[in-house]
Coordinates of C-alpha atoms and ligand atoms in Angstrom, one line a residue:
Chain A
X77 CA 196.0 90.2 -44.5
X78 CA 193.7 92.8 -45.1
X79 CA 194.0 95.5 -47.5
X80 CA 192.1 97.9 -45.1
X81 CA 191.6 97.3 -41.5
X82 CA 189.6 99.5 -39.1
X83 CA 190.5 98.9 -35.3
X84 CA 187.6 100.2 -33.2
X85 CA 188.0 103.5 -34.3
X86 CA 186.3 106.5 -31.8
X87 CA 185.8 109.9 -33.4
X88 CA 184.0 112.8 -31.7
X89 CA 182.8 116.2 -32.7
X90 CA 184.2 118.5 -29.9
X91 CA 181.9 116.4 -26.8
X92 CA 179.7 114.5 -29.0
X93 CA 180.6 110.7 -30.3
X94 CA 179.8 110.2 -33.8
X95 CA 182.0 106.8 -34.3
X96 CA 181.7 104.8 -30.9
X97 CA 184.0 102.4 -31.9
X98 CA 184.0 100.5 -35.4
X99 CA 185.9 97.7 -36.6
X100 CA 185.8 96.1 -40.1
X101 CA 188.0 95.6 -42.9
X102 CA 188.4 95.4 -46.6
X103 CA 190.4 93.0 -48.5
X104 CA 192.2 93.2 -51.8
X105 CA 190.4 93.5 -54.7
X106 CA 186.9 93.6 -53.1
X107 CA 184.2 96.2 -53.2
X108 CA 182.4 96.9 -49.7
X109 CA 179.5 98.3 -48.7
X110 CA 179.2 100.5 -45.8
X111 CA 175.4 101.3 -45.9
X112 CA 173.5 103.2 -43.3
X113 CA 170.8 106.3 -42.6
X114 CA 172.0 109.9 -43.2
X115 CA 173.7 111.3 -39.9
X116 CA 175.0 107.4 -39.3
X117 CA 178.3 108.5 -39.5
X118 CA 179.5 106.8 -42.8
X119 CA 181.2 109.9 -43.5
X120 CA 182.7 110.2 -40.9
X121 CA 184.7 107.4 -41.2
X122 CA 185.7 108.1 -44.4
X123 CA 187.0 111.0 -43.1
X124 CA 188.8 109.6 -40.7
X125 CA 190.6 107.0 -43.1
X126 CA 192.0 109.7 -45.1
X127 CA 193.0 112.1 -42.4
X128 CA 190.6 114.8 -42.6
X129 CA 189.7 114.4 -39.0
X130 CA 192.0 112.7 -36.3
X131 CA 189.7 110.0 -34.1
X132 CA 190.3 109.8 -30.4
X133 CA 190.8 106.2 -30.4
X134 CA 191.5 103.4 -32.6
X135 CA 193.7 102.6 -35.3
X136 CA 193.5 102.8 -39.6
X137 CA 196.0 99.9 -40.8
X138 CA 196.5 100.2 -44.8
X139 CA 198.6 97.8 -46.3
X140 CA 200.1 96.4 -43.1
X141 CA 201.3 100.5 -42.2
X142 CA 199.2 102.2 -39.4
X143 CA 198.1 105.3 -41.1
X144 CA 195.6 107.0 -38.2
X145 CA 198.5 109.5 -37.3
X146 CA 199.8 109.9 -40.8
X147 CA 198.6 113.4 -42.2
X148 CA 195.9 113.2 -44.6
X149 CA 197.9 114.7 -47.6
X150 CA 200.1 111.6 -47.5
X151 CA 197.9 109.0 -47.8
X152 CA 196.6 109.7 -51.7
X153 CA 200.3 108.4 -52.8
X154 CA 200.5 105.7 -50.2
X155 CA 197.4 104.6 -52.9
X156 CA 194.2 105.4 -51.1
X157 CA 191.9 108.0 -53.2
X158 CA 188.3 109.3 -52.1
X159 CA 185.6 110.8 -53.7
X160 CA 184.1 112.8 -51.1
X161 CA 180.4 113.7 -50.3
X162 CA 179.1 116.5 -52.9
X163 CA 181.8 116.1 -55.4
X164 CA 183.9 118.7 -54.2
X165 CA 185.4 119.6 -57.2
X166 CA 186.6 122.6 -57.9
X167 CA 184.5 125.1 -59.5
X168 CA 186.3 127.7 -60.6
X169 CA 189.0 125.7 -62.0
X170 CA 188.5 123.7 -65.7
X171 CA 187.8 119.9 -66.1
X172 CA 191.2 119.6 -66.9
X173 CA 192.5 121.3 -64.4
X174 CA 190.5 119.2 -62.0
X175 CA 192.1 115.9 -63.5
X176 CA 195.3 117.4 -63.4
X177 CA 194.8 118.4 -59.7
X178 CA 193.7 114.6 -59.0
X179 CA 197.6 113.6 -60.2
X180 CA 199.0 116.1 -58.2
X181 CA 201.2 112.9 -56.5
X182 CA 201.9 111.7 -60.0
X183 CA 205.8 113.3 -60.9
X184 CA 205.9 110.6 -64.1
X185 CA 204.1 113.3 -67.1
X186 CA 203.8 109.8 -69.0
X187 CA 201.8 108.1 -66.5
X188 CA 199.5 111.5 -66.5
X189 CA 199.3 111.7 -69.8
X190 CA 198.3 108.1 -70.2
X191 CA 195.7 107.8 -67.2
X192 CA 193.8 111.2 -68.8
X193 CA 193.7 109.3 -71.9
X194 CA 192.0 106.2 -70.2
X195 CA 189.9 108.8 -68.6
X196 CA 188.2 110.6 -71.5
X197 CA 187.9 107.1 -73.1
X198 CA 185.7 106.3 -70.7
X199 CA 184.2 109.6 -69.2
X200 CA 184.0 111.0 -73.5
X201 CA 181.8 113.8 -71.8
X202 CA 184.7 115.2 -69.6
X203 CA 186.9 115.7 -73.1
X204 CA 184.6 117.2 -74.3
X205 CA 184.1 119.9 -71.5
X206 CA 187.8 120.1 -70.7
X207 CA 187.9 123.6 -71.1
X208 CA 184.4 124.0 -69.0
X209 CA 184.3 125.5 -65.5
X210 CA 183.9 122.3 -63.4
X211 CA 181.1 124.4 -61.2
X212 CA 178.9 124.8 -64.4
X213 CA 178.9 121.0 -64.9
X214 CA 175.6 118.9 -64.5
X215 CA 175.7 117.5 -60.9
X216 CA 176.3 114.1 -62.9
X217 CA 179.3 115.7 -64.7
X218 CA 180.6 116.5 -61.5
X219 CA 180.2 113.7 -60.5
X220 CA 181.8 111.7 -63.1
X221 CA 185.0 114.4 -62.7
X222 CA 185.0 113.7 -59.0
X223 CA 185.6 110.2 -60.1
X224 CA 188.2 110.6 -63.1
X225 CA 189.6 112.8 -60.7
X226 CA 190.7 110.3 -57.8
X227 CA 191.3 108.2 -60.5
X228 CA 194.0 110.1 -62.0
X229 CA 196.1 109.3 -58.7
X230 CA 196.7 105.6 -60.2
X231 CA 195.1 104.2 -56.6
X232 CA 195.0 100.8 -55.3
X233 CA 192.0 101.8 -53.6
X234 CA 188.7 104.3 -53.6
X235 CA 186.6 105.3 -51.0
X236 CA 183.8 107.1 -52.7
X237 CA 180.8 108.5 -50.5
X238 CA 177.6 108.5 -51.7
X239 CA 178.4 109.0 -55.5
X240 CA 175.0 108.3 -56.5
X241 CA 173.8 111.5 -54.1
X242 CA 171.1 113.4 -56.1
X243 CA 171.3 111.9 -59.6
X244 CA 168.4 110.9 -62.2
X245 CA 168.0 107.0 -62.2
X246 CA 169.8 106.9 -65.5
X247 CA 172.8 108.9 -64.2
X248 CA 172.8 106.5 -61.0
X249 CA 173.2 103.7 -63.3
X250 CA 175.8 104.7 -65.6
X251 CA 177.9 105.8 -62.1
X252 CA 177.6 102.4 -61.1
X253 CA 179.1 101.1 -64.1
X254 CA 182.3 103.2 -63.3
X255 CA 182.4 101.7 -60.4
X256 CA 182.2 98.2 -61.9
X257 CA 184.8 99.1 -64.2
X258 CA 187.4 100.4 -61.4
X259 CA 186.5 97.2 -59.6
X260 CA 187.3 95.0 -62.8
X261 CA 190.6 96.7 -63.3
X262 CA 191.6 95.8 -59.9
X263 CA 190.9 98.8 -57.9
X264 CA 189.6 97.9 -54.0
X265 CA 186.6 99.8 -53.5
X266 CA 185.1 101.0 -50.3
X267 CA 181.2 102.1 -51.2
X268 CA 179.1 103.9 -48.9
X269 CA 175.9 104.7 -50.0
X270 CA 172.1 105.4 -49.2
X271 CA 171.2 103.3 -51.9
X272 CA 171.2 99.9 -50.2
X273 CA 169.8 98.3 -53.2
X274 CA 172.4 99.6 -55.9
X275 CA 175.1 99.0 -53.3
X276 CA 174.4 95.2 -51.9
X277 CA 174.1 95.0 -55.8
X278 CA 177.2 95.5 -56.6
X279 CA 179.1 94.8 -53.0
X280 CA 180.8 91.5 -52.1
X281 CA 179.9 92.1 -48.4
X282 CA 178.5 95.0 -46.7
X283 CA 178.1 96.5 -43.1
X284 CA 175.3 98.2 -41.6
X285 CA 176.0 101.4 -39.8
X286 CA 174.2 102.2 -37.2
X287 CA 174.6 105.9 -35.2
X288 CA 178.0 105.3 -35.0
X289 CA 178.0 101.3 -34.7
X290 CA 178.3 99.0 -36.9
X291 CA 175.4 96.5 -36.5
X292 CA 175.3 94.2 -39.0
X293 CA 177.4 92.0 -41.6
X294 CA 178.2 89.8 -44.1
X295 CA 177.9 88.6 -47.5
X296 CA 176.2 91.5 -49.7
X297 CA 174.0 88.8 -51.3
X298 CA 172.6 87.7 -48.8
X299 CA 171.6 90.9 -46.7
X300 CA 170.0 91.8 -50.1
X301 CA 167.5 89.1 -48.7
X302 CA 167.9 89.6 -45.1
X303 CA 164.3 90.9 -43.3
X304 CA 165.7 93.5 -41.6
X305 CA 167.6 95.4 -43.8
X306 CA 164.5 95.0 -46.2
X307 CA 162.4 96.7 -43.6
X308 CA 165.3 99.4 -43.0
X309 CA 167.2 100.1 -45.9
X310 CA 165.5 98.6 -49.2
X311 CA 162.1 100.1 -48.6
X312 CA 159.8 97.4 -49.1
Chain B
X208 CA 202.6 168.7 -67.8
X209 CA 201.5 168.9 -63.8
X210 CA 198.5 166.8 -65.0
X211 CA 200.6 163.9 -66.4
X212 CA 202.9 164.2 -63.2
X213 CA 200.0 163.6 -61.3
X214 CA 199.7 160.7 -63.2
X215 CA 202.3 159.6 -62.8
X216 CA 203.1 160.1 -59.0
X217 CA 199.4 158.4 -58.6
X218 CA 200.6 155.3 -60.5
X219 CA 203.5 154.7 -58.7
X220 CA 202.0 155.6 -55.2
X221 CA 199.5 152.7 -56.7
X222 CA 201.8 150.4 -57.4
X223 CA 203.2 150.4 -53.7
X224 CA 199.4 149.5 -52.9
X225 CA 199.6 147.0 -55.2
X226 CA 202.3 144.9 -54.2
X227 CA 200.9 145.2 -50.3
X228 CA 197.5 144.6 -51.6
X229 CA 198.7 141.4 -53.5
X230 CA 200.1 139.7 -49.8
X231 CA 196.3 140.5 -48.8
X232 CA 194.6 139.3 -51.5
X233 CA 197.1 136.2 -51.4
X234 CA 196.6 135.8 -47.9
X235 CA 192.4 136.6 -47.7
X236 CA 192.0 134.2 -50.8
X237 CA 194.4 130.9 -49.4
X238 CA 194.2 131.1 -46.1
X239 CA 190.5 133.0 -45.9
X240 CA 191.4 135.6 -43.0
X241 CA 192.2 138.7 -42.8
X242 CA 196.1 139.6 -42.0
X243 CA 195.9 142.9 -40.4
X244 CA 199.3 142.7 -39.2
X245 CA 200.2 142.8 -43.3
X246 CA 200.5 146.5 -43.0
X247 CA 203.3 146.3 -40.4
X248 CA 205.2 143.9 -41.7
X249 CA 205.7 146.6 -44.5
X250 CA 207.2 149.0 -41.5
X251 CA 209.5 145.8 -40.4
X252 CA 210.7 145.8 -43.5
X253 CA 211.4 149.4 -43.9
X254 CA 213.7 149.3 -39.7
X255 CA 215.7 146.3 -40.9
X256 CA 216.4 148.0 -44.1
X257 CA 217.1 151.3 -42.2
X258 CA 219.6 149.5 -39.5
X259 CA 221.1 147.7 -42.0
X260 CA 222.7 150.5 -43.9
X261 CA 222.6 153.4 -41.9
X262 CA 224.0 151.7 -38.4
X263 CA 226.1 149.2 -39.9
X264 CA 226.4 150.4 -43.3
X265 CA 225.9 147.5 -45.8
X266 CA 225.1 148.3 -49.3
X267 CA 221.2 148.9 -50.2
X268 CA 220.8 145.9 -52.1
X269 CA 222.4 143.8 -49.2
X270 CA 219.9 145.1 -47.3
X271 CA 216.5 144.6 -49.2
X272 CA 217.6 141.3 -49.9
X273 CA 218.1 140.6 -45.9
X274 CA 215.0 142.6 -45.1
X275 CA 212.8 140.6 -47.6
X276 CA 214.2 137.2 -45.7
X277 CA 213.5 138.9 -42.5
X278 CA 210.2 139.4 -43.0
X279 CA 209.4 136.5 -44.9
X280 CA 210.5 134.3 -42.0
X281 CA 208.5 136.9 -39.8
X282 CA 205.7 136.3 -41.9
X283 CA 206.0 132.4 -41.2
X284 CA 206.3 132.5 -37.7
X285 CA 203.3 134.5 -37.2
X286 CA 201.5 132.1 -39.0
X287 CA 202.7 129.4 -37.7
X288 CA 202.4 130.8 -33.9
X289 CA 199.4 132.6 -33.8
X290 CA 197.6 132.0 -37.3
X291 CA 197.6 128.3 -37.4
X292 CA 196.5 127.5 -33.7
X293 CA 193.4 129.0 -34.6
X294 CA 192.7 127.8 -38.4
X295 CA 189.9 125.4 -37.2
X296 CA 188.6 127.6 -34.2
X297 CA 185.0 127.6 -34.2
X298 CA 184.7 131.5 -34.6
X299 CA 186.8 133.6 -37.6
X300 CA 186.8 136.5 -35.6
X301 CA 189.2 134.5 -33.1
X302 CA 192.1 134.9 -35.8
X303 CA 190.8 138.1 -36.7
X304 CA 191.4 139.5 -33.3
X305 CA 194.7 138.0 -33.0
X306 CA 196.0 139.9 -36.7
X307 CA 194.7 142.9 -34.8
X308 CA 196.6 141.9 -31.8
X309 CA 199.6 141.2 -33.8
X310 CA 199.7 144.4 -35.2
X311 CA 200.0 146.1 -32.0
X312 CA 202.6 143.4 -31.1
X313 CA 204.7 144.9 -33.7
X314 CA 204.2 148.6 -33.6
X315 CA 204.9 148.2 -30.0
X316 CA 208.5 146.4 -30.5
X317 CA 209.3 148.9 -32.9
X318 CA 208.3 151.8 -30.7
X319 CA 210.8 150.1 -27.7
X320 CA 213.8 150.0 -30.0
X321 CA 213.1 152.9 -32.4
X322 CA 211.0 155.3 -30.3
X323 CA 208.2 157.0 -31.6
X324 CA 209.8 160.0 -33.2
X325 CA 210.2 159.3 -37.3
X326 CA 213.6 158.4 -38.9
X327 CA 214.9 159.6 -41.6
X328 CA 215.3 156.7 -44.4
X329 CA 217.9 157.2 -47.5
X330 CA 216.9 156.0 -50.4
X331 CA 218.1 153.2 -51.4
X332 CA 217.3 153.9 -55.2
X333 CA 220.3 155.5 -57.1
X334 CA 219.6 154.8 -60.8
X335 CA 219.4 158.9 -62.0
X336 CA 215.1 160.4 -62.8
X337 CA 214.1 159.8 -66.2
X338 CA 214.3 163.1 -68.1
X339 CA 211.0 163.6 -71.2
X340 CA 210.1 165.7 -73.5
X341 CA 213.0 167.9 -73.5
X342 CA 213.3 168.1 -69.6
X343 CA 210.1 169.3 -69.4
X344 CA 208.5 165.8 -67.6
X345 CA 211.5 164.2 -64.6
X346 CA 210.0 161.1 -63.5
X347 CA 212.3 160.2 -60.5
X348 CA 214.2 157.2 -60.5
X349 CA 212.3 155.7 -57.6
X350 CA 209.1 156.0 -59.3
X351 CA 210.6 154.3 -62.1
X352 CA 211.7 151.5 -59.6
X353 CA 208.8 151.2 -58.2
X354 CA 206.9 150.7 -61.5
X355 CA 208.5 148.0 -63.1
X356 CA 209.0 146.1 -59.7
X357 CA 205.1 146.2 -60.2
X358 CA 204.7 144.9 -63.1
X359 CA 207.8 141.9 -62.2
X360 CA 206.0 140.9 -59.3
X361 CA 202.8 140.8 -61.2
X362 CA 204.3 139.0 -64.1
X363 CA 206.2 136.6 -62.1
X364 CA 203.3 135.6 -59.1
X365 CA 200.9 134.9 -62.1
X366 CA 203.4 132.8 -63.7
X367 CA 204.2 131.0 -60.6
X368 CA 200.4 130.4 -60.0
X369 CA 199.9 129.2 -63.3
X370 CA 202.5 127.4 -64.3
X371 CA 204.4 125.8 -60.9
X372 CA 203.1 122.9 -58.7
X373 CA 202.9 125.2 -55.4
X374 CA 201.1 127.5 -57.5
X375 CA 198.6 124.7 -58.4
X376 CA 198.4 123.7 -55.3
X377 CA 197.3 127.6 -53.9
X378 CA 194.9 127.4 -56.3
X379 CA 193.2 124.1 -55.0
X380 CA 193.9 125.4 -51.1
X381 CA 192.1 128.7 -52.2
X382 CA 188.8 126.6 -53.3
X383 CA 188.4 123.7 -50.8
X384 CA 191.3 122.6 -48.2
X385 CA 189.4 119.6 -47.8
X386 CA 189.7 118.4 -51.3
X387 CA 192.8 119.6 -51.8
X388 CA 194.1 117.3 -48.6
X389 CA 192.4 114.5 -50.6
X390 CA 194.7 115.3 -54.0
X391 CA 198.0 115.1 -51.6
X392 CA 198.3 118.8 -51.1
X393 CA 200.2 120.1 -48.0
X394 CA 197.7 122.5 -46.7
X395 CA 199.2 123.9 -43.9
X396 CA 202.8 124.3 -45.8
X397 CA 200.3 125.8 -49.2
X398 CA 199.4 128.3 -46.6
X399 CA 202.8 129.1 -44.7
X400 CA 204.5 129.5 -48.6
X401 CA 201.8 132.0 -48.8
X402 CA 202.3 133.9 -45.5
X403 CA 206.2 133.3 -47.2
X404 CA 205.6 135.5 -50.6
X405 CA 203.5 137.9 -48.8
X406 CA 205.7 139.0 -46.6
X407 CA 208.7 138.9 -48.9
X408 CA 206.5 141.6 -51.1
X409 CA 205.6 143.6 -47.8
X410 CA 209.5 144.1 -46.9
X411 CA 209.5 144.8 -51.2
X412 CA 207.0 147.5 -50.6
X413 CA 208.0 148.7 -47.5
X414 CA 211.8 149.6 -49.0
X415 CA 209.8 151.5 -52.1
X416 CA 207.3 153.3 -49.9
X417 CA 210.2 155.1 -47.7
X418 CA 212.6 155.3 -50.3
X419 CA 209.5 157.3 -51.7
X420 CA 208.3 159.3 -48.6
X421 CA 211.4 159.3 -46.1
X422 CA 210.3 158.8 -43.1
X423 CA 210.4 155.8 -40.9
X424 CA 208.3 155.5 -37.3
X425 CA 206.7 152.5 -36.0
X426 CA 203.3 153.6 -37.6
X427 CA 204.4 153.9 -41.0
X428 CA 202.9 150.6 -42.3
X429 CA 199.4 151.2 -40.5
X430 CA 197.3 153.4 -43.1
X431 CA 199.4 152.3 -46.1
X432 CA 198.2 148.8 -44.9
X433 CA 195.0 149.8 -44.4
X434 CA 195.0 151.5 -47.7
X435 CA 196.1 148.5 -49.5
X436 CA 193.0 146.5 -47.6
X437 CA 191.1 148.9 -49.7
X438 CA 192.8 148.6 -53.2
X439 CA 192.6 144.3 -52.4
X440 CA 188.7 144.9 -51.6
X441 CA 188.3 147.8 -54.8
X442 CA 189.7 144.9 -57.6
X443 CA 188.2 141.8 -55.8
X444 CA 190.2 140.6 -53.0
X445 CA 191.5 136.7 -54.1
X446 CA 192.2 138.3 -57.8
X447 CA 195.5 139.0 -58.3
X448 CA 195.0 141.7 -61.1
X449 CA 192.4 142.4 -59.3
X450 CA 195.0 143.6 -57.0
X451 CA 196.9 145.3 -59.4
X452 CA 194.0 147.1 -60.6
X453 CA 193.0 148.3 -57.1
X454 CA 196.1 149.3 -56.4
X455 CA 196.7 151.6 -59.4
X456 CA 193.5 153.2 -59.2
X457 CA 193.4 153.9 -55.5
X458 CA 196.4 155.4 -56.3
X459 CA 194.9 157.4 -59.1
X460 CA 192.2 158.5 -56.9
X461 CA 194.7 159.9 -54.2
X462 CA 196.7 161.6 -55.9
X463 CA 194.5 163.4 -58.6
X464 CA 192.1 163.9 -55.7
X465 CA 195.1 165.6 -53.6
X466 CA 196.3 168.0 -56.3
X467 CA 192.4 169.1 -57.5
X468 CA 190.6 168.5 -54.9
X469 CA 191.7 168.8 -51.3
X470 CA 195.0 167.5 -50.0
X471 CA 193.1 167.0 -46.3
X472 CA 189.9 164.9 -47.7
X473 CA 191.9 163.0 -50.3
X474 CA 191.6 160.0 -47.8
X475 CA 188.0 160.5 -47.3
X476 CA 187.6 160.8 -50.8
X477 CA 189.0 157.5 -51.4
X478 CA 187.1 155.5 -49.3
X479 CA 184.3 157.1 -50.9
X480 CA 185.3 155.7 -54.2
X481 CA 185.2 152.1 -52.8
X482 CA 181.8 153.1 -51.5
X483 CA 180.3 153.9 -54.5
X484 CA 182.5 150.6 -56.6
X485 CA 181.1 148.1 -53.8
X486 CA 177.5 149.4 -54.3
X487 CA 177.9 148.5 -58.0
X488 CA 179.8 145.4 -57.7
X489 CA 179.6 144.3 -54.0
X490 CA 182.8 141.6 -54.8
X491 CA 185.0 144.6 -56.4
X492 CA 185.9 144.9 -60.3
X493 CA 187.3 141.6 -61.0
X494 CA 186.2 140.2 -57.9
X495 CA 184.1 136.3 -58.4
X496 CA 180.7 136.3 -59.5
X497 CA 179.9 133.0 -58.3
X498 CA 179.1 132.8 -54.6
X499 CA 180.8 131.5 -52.7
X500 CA 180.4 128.1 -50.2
X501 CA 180.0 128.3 -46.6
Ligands
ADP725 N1 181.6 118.9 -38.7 C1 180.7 118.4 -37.8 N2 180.6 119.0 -36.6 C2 179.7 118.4 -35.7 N3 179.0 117.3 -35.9 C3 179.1 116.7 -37.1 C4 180.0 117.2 -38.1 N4 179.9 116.4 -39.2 C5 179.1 115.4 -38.8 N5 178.6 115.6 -37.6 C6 177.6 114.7 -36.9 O1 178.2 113.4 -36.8 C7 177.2 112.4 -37.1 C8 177.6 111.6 -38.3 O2 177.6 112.4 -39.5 P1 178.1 111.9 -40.9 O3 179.4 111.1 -40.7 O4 178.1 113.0 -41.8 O5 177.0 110.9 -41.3 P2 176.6 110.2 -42.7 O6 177.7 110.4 -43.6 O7 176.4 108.8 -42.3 O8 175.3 110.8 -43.1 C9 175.9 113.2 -37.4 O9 175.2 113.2 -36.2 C10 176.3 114.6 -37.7 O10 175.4 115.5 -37.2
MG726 MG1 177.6 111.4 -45.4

């Protein structure tokens, strides 16, 4: 069974279809890649899966539990966090109240106090800027809070949307080795990105998202060498 | 001595603002709208207060304790009614309409079970005026009330911001709804607890203002409200001191400006004041810097 499954889900903006029916799933313990062109609709779906917009048809299964009508400030402690588009962190509170806001679930001050410590182990430069605004951060800072931050909800699962939006090569590189490390501790991740190449890189499969279809998929590997997405998605 | 009873009178005529510019401030910084119905809320709370003890006689206390429920569950309902239905409404001045709406919804009640002509309200204060310097200063003992329920409710709403989880979770509400949906907040209940306090301080300030000034009509809460728009807008509306600072001074303003200047203009006078502290500081005295996202 699948950790995630996506039932031909149907979302509009008031008249306008931006999802026109999507299907796909992820399994436990696998990172996916949903890839497509900006205004494809990945967000969207994300969106959708954690029930900040309601879709007009379909269904969001996690965990065996149909979760499309279940309000979206439930789902973080059923185990599902997301990193959304831009950060969104909050500005004008500290990097540790940030963190703090991301256990918000969490009633067990041991587990909090322990997860912030794996946190600044591995994000050292959020320690060090715990008492920083998180809106003067670098957008890589932000970034990297926006990250510690769903992680501080102990989930069995991330959805993170675009992380690597707007950030130096070097930056995009060291993001993707948080990723790689939430993978390796077991974490199911759902990736969508703009960067095909860093995605498929680090994907086990991937789908293609088309304005609001999914049009292709399959083993990340191989669409790395698929003519198509070259042409589309990898630039070359 | 007159000058310091000035003073005085201004701070606690300031504090009322305060408290009413706090469920503003509250309101405009969680919920991002503006609750023009906040101001009548305040003369709600002042009737039920009034019917209570005069008509069937309970004791005062009784009675601000049932008015603040009254309200607060008031406060809820018109959020929940004819806020909420409208939170995602493509145009803010769709809810803005509907405060003013509201406000006239209220007066108008009042006026059919009240009528227009002004009560008189009993105070409900009884502790004795404070007597200084040899007699020569009386500070009365609602002023005196009316002080230190300012600086409780300040004390206490900062604490609860800072150090409770619904406090928290205003905070996150106040800065992206979105994001806070995504940590597991309850945004719609963030918002109704905030409707909740709001109103609880409105029935607070309404029981002060006419135990202050005796006189109770279905208008009473209008320029008070409006006032205390003012003194939210004047310290930074979303600040909470920023409130309290607002409030004080705008009550400063009024009353120096009544006794020295002209009891007619003082009104004119103080929207002058907020003229002259927006031109300087366009987001009020301790009113964010940082601007804010669309
Ligand atoms: N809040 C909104 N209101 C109306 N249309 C929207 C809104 N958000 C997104 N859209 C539209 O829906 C489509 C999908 O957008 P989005 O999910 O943000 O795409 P992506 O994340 O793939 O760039 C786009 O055509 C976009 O213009
Ligand atoms: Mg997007």
């Amino acid at each position: 069974m699948a950790m995630l499954e996506v039932k031909d889900l149907q979302v509009y903006y008031g008249l306008i279809q931006a999802i026109k029916g999507v299907s796909f799933e992820v399994n436990q313990g696998e990172v996916i890649a949903l890839i497509g062109a900006n205004g494809a609709g990945k967000t969207t779906i994300l969106h959708t899966i954690t029930g900040l917009i309601q879709p007009k048809a379909g269904s969001v299964i996690f965990e065996g539990k149909d979760i499309t009508k279940v309000p979206g400030h439930k789902i973080v402690s059923m185990g599902m966090a997301h990193v959304p588009e831009g950060r969104r962190v909050f500005a004008n509170l500290s990097v540790y109240q940030n963190l703090k806001m991301g256990a918000y679930i969490q009633k067990d001050k041991k587990v909090i106090g322990e997860t912030l410590e794996m946190i600044y182990k591995h994000f050292p430069r959020l320690e060090e800027r715990k008492n920083q605004l998180a809106g003067t951060l670098s957008g890589g800072e932000q970034q990297m809070l926006a990250m510690g931050r769903a992680l501080m909800s102990t989930p069995k699962m991330i959805l993170m949307d675009e992380p690597s939006m707007g950030l130096s090569p070097l930056l995009v590189k060291e993001v993707f080795s948080i990723i790689e490390y939430c993978h390796e501790s077991g974490i199911t991740i759902l990736l969508v990105e703009q960067n095909a190449k860093m995605a498929l890189g680090i994907a086990d499969r991937a789908y293609v998202l088309e304005t609001g279809n999914i049009t292709m998929s399959g083993n990340a590997a191989e669409m790395l060498e698929n003519e198509d997405v070259k042409k589309a998605y990898l630039g070359v | 001595m007159s000058f310091i009873t000035y003073v005085i009178s201004g701070i606690s005529l300031g504090s009322v603002y305060a408290i009413i510019a706090l469920g503003y401030s509250m309101v405009y910084g969680i919920a991002k709208m503006l609750n023009f119905a906040h101001g009548d809320v305040i003369m709600v709370g002042g009737f039920v207060v009034y019917s209570l003890t005069s008509s069937m006689g309970m004791p005062p206390i009784v009675a601000v304790v049932c008015s603040m429920i009254f309200c607060t569950i008031l406060g809820v309902a018109i959020e929940r009614i004819a806020y909420r239905p409208l939170r995602n409404a493509a145009s803010s001045l769709a809810v803005l309409i509907t405060a003013i709406g509201i406000s006239y919804f209220l007066q108008n009640i009042a006026l059919i079970i009240y009528g227009s002509s002004p009560k008189i309200f009993s105070s409900v204060i009884t502790i004795p005026p404070l007597k200084l310097a040899d007699g020569a200063l009386t500070i009365s003992g609602e002023t005196v009330v009316t002080i230190a329920a300012c600086i409780v409710i300040m004390v206490g709403l900062t604490l609860f911001i800072n150090k409770t989880k619904a406090g928290q979770a205003m905070l996150a509400v106040s800065e992206d709804r979105g994001a806070a949906s995504l940590m597991g907040i309850n945004v719609n209940g963030t918002i109704a607890l905030t409707f909740a306090i709001g109103s609880a301080l409105a029935a607070v300030a309404g029981v002060l203002l006419c135990s202050a000034y005796p006189s109770l009509s279905p208008y009473t809460g209008a320029m008070p409200g409006i006032k205390a728009f003012v003194a939210a807008v004047f310290g930074g509306i979303g600040s909470i001191p920023g409130a309290l600072i607002g409030g004080i001074l705008l009550g400063l303003i009024e009353a120096l400006s009544k006794a020295y200047i002209s009891f007619q203009l003082s009104d004119a006078i103080v929207f002058a004041a907020l003229i002259v502290v927006l031109l300087v500081r366009p987001t009020g005295i301790l009113g964010r810097q940082i601007q804010e996202k669309v």
